[in-house]
PDB file of C-alpha atoms and ligand atoms in Angstrom:
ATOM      1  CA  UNK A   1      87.434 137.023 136.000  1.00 53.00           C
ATOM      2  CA  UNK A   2      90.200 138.594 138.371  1.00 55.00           C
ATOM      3  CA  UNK A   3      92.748 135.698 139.145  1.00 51.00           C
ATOM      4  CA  UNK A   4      96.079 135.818 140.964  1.00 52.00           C
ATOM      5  CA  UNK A   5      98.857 136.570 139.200  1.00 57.00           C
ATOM      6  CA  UNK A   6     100.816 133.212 140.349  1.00 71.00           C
ATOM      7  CA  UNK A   7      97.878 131.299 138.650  1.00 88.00           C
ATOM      8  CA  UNK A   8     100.078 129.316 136.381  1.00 93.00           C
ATOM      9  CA  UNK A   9      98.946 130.192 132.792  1.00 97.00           C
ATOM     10  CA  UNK A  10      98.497 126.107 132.170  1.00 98.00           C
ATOM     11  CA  UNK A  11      97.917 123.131 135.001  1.00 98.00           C
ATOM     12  CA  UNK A  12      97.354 119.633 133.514  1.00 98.00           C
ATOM     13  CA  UNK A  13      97.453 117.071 135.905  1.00 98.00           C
ATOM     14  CA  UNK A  14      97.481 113.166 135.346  1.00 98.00           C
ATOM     15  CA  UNK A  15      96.168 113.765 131.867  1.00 98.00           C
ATOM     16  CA  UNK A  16      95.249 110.687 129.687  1.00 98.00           C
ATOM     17  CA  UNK A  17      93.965 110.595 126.343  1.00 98.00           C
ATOM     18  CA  UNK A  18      93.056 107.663 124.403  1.00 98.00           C
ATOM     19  CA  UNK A  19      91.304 107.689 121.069  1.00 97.00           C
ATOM     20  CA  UNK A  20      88.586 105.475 120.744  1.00 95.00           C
ATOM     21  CA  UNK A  21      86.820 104.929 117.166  1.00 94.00           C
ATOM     22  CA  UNK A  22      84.271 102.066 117.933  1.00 94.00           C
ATOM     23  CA  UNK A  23      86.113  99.126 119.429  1.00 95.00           C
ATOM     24  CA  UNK A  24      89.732 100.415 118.881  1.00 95.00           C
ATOM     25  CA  UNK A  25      91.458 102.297 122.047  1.00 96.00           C
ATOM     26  CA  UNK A  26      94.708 104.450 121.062  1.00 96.00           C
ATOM     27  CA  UNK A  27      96.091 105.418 124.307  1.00 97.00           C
ATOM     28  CA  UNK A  28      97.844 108.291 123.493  1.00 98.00           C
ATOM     29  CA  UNK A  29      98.914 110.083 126.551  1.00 98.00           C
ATOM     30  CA  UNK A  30      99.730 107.808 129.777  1.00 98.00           C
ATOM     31  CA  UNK A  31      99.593 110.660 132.445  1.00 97.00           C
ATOM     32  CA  UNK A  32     101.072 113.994 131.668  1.00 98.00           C
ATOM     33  CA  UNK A  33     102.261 116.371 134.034  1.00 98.00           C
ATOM     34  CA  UNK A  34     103.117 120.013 133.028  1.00 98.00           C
ATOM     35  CA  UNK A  35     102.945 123.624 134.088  1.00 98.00           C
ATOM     36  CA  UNK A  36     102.831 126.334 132.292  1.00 98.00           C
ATOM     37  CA  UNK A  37     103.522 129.968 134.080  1.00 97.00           C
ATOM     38  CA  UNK A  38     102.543 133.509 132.471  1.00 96.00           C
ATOM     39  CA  UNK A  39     105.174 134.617 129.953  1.00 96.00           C
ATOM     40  CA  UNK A  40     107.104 131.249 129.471  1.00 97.00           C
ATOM     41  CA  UNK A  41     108.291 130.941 126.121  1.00 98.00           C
ATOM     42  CA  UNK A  42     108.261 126.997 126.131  1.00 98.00           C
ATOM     43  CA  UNK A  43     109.805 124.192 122.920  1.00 98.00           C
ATOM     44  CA  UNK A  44     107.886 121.135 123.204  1.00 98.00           C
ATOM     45  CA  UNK A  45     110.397 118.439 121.774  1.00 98.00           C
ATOM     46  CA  UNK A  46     109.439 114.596 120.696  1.00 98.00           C
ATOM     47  CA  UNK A  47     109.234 112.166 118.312  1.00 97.00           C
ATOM     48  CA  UNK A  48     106.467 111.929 115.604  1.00 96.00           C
ATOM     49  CA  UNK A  49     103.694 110.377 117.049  1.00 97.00           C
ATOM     50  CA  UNK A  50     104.619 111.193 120.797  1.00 98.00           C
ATOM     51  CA  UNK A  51     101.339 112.897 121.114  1.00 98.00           C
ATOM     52  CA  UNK A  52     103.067 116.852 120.568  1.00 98.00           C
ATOM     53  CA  UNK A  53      99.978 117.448 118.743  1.00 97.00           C
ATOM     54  CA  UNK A  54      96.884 115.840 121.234  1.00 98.00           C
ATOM     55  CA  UNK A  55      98.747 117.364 124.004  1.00 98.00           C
ATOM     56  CA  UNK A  56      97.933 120.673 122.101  1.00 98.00           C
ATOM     57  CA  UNK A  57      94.848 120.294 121.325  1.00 97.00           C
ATOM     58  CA  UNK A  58      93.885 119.614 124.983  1.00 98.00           C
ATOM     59  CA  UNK A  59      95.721 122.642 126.410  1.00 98.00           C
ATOM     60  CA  UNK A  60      94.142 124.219 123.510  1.00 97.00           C
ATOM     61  CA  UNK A  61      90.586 123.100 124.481  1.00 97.00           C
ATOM     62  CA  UNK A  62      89.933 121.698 121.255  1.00 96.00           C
ATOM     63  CA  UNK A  63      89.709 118.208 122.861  1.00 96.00           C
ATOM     64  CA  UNK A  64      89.118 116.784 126.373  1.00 97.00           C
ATOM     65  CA  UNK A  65      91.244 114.559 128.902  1.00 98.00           C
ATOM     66  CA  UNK A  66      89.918 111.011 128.828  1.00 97.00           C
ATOM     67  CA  UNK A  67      91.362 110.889 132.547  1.00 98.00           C
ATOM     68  CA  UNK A  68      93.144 113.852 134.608  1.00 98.00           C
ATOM     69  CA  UNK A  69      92.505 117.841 134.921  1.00 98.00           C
ATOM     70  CA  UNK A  70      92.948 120.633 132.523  1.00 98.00           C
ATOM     71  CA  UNK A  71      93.286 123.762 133.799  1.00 97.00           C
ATOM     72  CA  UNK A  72      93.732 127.358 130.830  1.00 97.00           C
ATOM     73  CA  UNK A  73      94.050 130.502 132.655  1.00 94.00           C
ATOM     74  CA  UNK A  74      92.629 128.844 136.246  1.00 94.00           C
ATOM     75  CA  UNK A  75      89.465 127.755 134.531  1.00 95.00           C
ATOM     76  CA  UNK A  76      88.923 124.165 135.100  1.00 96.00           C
ATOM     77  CA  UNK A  77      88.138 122.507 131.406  1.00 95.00           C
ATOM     78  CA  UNK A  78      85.577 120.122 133.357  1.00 95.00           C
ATOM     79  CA  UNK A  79      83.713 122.474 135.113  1.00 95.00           C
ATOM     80  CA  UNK A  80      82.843 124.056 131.232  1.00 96.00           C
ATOM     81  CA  UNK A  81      80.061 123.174 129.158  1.00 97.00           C
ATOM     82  CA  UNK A  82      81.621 122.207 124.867  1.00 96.00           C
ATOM     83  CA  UNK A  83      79.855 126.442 124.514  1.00 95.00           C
ATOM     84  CA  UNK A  84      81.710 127.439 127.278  1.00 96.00           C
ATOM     85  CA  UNK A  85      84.711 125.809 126.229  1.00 95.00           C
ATOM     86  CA  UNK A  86      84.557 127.779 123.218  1.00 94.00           C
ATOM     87  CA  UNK A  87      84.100 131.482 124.403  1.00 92.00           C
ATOM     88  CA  UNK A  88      87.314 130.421 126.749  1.00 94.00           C
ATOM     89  CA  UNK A  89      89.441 129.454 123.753  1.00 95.00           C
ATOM     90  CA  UNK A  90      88.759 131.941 121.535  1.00 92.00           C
ATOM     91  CA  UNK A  91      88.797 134.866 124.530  1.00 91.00           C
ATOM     92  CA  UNK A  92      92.423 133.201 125.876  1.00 95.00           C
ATOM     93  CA  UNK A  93      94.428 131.082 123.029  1.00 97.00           C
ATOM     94  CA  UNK A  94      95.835 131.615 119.699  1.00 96.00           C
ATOM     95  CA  UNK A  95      96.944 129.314 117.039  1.00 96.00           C
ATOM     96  CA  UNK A  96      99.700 128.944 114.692  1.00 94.00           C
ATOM     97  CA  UNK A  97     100.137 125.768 112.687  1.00 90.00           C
ATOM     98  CA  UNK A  98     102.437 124.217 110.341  1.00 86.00           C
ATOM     99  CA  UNK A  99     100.268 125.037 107.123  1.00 83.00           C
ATOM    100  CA  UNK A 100      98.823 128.248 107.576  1.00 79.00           C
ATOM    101  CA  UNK A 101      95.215 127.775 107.212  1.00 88.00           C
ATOM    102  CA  UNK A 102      94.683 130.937 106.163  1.00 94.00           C
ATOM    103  CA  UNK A 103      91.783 131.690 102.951  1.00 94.00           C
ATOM    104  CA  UNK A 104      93.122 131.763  99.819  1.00 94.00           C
ATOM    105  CA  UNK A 105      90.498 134.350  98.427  1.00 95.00           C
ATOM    106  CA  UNK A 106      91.152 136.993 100.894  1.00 96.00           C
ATOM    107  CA  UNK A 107      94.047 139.481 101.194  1.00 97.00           C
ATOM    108  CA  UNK A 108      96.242 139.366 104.332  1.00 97.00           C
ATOM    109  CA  UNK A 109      93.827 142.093 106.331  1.00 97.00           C
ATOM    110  CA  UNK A 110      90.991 140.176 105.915  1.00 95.00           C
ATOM    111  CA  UNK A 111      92.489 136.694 107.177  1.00 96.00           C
ATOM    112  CA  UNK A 112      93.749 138.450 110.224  1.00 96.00           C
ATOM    113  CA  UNK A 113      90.230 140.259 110.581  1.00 95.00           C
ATOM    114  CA  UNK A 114      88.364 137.238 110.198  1.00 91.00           C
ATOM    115  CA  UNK A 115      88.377 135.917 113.825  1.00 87.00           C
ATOM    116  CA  UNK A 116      87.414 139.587 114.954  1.00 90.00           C
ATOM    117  CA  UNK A 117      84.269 139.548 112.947  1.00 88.00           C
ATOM    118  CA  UNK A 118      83.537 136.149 114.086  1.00 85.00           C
ATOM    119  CA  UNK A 119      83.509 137.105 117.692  1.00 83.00           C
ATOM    120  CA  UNK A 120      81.620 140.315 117.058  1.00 83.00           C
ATOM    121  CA  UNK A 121      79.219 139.107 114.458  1.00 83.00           C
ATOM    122  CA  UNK A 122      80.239 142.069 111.633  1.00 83.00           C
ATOM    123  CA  UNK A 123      82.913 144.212 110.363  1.00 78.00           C
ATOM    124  CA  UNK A 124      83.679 147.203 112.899  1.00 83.00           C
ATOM    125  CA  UNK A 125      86.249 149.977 111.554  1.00 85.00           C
ATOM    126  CA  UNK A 126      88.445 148.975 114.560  1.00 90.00           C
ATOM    127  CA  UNK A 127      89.307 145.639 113.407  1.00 92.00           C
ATOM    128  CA  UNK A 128      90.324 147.049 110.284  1.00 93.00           C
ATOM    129  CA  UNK A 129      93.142 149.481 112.052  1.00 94.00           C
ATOM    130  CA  UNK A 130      93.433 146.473 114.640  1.00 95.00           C
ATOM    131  CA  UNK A 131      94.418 144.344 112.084  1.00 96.00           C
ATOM    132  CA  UNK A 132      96.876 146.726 110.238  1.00 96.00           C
ATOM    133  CA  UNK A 133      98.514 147.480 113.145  1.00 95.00           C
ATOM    134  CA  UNK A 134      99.401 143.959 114.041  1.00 95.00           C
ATOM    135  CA  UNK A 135     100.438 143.271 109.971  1.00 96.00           C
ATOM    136  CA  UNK A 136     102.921 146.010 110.629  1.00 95.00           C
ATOM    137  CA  UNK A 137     103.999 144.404 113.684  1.00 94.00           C
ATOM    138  CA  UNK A 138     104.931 141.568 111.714  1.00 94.00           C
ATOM    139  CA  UNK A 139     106.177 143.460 108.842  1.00 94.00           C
ATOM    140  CA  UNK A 140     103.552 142.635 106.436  1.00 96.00           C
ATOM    141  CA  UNK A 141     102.513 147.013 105.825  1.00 96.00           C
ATOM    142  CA  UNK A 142     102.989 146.578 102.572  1.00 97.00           C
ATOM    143  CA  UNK A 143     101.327 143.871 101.870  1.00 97.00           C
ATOM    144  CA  UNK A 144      98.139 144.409 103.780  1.00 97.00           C
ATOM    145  CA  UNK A 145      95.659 144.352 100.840  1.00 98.00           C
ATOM    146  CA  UNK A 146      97.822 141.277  98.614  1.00 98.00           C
ATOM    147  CA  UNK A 147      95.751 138.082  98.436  1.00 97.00           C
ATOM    148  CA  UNK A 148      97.556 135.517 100.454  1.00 97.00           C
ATOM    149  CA  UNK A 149      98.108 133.622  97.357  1.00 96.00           C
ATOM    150  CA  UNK A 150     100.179 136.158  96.394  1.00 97.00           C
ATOM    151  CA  UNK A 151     102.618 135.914  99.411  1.00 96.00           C
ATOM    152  CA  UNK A 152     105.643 133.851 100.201  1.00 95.00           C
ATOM    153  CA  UNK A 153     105.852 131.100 102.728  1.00 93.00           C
ATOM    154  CA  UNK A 154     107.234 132.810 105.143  1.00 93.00           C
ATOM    155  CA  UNK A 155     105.230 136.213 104.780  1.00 95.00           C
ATOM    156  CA  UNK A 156     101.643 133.774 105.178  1.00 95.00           C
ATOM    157  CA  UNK A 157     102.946 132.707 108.341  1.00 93.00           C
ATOM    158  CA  UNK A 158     103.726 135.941 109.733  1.00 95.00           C
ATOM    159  CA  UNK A 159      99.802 136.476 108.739  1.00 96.00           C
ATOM    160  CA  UNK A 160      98.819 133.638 110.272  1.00 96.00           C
ATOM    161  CA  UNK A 161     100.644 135.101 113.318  1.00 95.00           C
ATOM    162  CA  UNK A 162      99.360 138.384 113.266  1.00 96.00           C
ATOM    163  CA  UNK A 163      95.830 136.485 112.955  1.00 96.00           C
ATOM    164  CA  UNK A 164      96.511 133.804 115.857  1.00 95.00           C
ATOM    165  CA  UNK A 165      97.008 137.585 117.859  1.00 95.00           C
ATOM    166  CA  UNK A 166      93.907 139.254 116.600  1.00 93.00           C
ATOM    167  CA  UNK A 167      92.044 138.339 119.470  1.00 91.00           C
ATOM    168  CA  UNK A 168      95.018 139.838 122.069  1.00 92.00           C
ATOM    169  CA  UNK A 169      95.210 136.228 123.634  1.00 95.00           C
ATOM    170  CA  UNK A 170      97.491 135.816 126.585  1.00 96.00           C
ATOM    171  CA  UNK A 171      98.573 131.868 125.329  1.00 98.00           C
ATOM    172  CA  UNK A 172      99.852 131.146 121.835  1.00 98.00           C
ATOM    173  CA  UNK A 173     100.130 127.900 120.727  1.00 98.00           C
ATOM    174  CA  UNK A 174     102.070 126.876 117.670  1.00 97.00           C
ATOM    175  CA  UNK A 175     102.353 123.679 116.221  1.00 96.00           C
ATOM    176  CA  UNK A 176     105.239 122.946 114.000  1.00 94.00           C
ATOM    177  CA  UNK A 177     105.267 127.054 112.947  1.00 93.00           C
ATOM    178  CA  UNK A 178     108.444 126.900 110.863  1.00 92.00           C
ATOM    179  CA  UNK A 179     107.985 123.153 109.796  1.00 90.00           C
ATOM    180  CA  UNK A 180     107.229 124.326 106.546  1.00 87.00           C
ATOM    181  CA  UNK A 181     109.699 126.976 105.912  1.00 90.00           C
ATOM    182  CA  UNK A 182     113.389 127.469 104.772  1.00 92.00           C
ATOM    183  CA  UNK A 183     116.366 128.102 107.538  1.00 93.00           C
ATOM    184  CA  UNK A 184     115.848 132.078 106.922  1.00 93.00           C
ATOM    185  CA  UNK A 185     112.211 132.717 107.018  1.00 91.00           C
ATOM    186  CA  UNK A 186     111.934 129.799 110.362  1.00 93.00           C
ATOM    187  CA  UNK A 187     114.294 132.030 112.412  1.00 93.00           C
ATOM    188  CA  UNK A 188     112.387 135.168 111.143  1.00 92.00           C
ATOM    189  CA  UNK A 189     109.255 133.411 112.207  1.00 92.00           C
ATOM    190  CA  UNK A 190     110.614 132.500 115.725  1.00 93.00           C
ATOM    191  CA  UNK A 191     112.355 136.058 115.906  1.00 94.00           C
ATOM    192  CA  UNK A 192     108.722 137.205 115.702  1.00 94.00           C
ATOM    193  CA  UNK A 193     106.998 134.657 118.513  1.00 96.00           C
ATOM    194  CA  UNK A 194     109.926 135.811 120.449  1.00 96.00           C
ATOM    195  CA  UNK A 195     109.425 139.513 119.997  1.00 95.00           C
ATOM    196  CA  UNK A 196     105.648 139.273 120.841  1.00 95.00           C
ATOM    197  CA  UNK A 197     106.940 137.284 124.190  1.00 97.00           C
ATOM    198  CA  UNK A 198     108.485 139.973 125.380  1.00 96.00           C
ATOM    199  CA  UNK A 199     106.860 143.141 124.472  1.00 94.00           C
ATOM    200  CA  UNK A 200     103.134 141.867 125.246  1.00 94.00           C
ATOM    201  CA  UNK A 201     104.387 138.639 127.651  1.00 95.00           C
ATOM    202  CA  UNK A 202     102.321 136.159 125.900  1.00 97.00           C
ATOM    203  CA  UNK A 203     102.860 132.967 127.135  1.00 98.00           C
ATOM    204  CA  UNK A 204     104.216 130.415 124.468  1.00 98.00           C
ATOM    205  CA  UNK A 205     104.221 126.648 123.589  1.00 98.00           C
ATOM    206  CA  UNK A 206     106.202 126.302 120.337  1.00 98.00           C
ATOM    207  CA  UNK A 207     106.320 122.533 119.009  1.00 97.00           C
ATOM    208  CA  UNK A 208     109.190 122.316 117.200  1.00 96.00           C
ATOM    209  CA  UNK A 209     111.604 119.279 116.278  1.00 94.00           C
ATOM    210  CA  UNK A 210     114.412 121.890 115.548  1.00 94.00           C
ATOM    211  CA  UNK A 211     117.187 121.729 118.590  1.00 94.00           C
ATOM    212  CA  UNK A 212     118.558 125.262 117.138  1.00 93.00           C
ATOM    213  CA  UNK A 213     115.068 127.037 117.458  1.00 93.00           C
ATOM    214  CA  UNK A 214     114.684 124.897 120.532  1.00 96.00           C
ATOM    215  CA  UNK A 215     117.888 126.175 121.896  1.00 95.00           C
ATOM    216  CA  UNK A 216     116.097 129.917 121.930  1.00 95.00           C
ATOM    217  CA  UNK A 217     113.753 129.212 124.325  1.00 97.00           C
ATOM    218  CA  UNK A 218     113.741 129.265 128.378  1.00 96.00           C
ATOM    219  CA  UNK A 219     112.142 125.912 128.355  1.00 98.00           C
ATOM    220  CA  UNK A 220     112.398 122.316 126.879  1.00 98.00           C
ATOM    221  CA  UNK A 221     110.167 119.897 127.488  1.00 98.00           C
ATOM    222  CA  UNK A 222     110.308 116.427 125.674  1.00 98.00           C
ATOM    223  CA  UNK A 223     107.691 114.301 125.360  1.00 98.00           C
ATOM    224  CA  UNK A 224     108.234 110.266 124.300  1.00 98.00           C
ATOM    225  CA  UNK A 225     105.325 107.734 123.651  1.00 98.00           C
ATOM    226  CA  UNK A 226     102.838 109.858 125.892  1.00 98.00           C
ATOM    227  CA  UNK A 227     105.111 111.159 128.903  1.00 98.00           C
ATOM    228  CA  UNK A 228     107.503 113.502 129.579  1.00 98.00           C
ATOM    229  CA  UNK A 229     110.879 112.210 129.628  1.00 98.00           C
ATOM    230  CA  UNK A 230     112.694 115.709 130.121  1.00 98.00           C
ATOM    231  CA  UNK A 231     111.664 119.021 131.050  1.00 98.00           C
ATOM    232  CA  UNK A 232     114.357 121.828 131.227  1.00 96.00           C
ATOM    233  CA  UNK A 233     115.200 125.202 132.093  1.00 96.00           C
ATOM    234  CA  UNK A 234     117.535 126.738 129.192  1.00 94.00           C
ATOM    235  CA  UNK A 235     120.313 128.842 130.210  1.00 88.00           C
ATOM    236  CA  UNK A 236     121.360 129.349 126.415  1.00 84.00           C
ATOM    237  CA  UNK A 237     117.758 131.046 125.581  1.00 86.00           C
ATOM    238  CA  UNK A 238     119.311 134.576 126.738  1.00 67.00           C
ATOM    239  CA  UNK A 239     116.056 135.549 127.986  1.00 55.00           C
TER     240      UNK A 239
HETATM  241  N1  ADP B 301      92.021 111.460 116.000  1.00 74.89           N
HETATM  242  C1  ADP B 301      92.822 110.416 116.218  1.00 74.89           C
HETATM  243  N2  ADP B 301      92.325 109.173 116.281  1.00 74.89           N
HETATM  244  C2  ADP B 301      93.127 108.093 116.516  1.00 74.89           C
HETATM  245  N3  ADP B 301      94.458 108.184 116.709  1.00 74.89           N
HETATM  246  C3  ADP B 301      95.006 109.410 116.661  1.00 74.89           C
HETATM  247  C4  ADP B 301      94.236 110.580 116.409  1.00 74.89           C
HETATM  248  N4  ADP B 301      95.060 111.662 116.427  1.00 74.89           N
HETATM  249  C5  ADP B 301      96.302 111.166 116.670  1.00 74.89           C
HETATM  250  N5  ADP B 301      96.270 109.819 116.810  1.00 74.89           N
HETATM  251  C6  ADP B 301      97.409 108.953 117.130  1.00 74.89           C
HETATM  252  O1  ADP B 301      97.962 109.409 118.349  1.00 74.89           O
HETATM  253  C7  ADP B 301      99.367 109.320 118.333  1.00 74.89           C
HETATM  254  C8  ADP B 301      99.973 110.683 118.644  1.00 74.89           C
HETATM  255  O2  ADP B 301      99.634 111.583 117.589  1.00 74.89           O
HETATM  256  P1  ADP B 301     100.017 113.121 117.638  1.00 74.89           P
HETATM  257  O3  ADP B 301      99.477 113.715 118.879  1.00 74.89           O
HETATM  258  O4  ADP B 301      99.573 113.709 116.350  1.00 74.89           O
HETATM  259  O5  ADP B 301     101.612 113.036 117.729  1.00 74.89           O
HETATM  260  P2  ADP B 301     102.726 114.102 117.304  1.00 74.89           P
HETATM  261  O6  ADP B 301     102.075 115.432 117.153  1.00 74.89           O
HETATM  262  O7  ADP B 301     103.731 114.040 118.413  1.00 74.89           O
HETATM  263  O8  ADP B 301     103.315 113.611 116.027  1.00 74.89           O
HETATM  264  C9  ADP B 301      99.749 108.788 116.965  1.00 74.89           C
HETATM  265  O9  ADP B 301      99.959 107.401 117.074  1.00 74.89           O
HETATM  266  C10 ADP B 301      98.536 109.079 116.134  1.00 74.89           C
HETATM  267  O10 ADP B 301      98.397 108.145 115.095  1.00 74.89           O
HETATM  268 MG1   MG B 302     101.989 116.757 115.564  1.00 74.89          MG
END
C-alpha cells in the first residue's frame, strides 16, 4: 500500500493495557503516548516492570491495546483481523530479543532462512544467497554452515540479527539485545543495529537499561510504572 512518506513509522495513542487472568486486572500501561518516525534509531529506558516489554509487544502486534489506537506503518491495528495482524507483522517488523531464540539443531543459515521459508511455504535458492549475504553483513561468512551451538554469545546474536532482517522489514524491534552479553560483544551488537540504521534506514526501538548504549542513540524515551516520564532528543548520538 503506497503511504506518505511523513506517515510516522509508529502512532500509539492513549494506549492502555491491562492483563486480566480471570478476576485479576494488571493495569499495565495507563495511557501511552509515542511516535515513532521512519529511520529513528530510538532507546527505550525504564525500570523492570515499567511495561518496556508489553509496550513492545503491542507496537509489535503481538498483543492488542485494551484501550487507545495502534497504528504500524499507517495501518490501524483495529481495523485488522488476529490473520491480518499477522501478514502485517511479519511483512513490516523484526525481532531481536535478549536470548536469542534461535534452533539449536540448525546451523546459522538455516536459522536466518527459517522465517523466509515460513512466508513462502519451501526452500527457494534465493533465500539461501539472501541469507548469506545478510550473515556476511553481520560478519558471520565464516560461520554460515556452524550449528548455533557452536557459536559464541555474541556471534548468535548477530544471527539472530541477520534473521530478525531476513524478511527486509522497515521496523526492528529489540528487546534487551545486549542484556545477555559482555561490554565488547554489546557494543559490537549495537555497532551492528546502528550500521543497518543507516545504510538501509530501518527504523529502531532498542530496549536497553544501559545509559552508555543509550547515549548512542538520537532518542530516549523513559518509561515509569506505565507512562512516559521523559522523552528526548540526543545530541551526543552523533547521528
Ligand atoms: N502476561 C502477563 N500477565 C500478567 N501480568 C503481566 C504479563 N506480562 C507482564 N505482566 C506484568 O506487567 C508489568 C510490566 O511487565 P513488562 O512489560 O514485562 O515490564 P518490563 O519489560 O519493563 O520489565 C509487570 O508487573 C509484569 O509482572
Ligand atoms: Mg522486559
Amino acid at each position: 500500500m503506497a503511504e506518505p512518506v511523513a506517515t510516522p513509522t509508529v502512532e500509539l495513542s492513549g494506549v492502555r493495557k491491562d492483563y486480566v487472568a480471570g478476576p485479576v486486572v494488571t493495569p499495565v500501561l495507563h495511557g501511552v503516548d509515542l511516535e515513532v518516525g521512519a529511520g529513528e534509531f530510538t532507546a527505550l529506558m525504564g525500570p523492570s516492570g515499567s511495561g518496556k516489554s508489553t509496550l513492545l509487544n503491542l507496537i509489535g502486534l503481538l498483543d492488542r491495546p485494551t484501550a487507545g489506537r495502534v497504528r504500524v506503518a499507517g495501518l490501524d491495528t483495529a481495523a485488522l483481523d488476529d490473520d491480518a495482524m499477522a501478514r502485517t507483522r511479519g511483512r513490516t517488523i523484526g525481532f531481536v530479543f535478549q536470548f536469542h531464540h534461535l534452533l539449536p539443531a540448525f546451523t546459522a543459515l538455516e536459522n536466518v532462512m527459517i522465517p523466509m521459508m515460513a512466508a513462502r511455504g519451501r526452500p527457494a535458492p534465493d533465500m539461501a544467497e539472501c541469507g548469506e549475504h545478510l550473515l556476511r553483513q553481520v560478519g558471520l561468512g565464516a560461520v554460515l554452515h556452524r550449528r548455533v551451538t557452536q557459536l559464541s554469545g555474541g556471534q548468535q546474536q548477530r544471527v539472530a540479527i541477520a534473521r530478525a532482517l531476513a524478511m527486509a522489514p522497515r521496523l526492528v524491534l529489540a528487546d534487551e539485545p545486549t542484556g545477555n552479553l559482555d561490554t565488547h560483544a554489546a557494543d559490537e551488537v549495537f555497532a551492528l543495529l546502528r550500521e543497518f540504521n543507516r545504510r538501509a534506514g530501518i527504523t529502531f526501538l532498542i530496549v536497553t537499561h544501559d545509559p552508555r548504549l543509550a547515549d548512542r542513540c538520537d532518542r530516549i524515551v523513559e518509561l515509569v510504572d506505565g507512562r512516559i516520564v521523559a522523552d528526548r532528543p540526543n545530541p551526543r548520538s552523533g547521528a
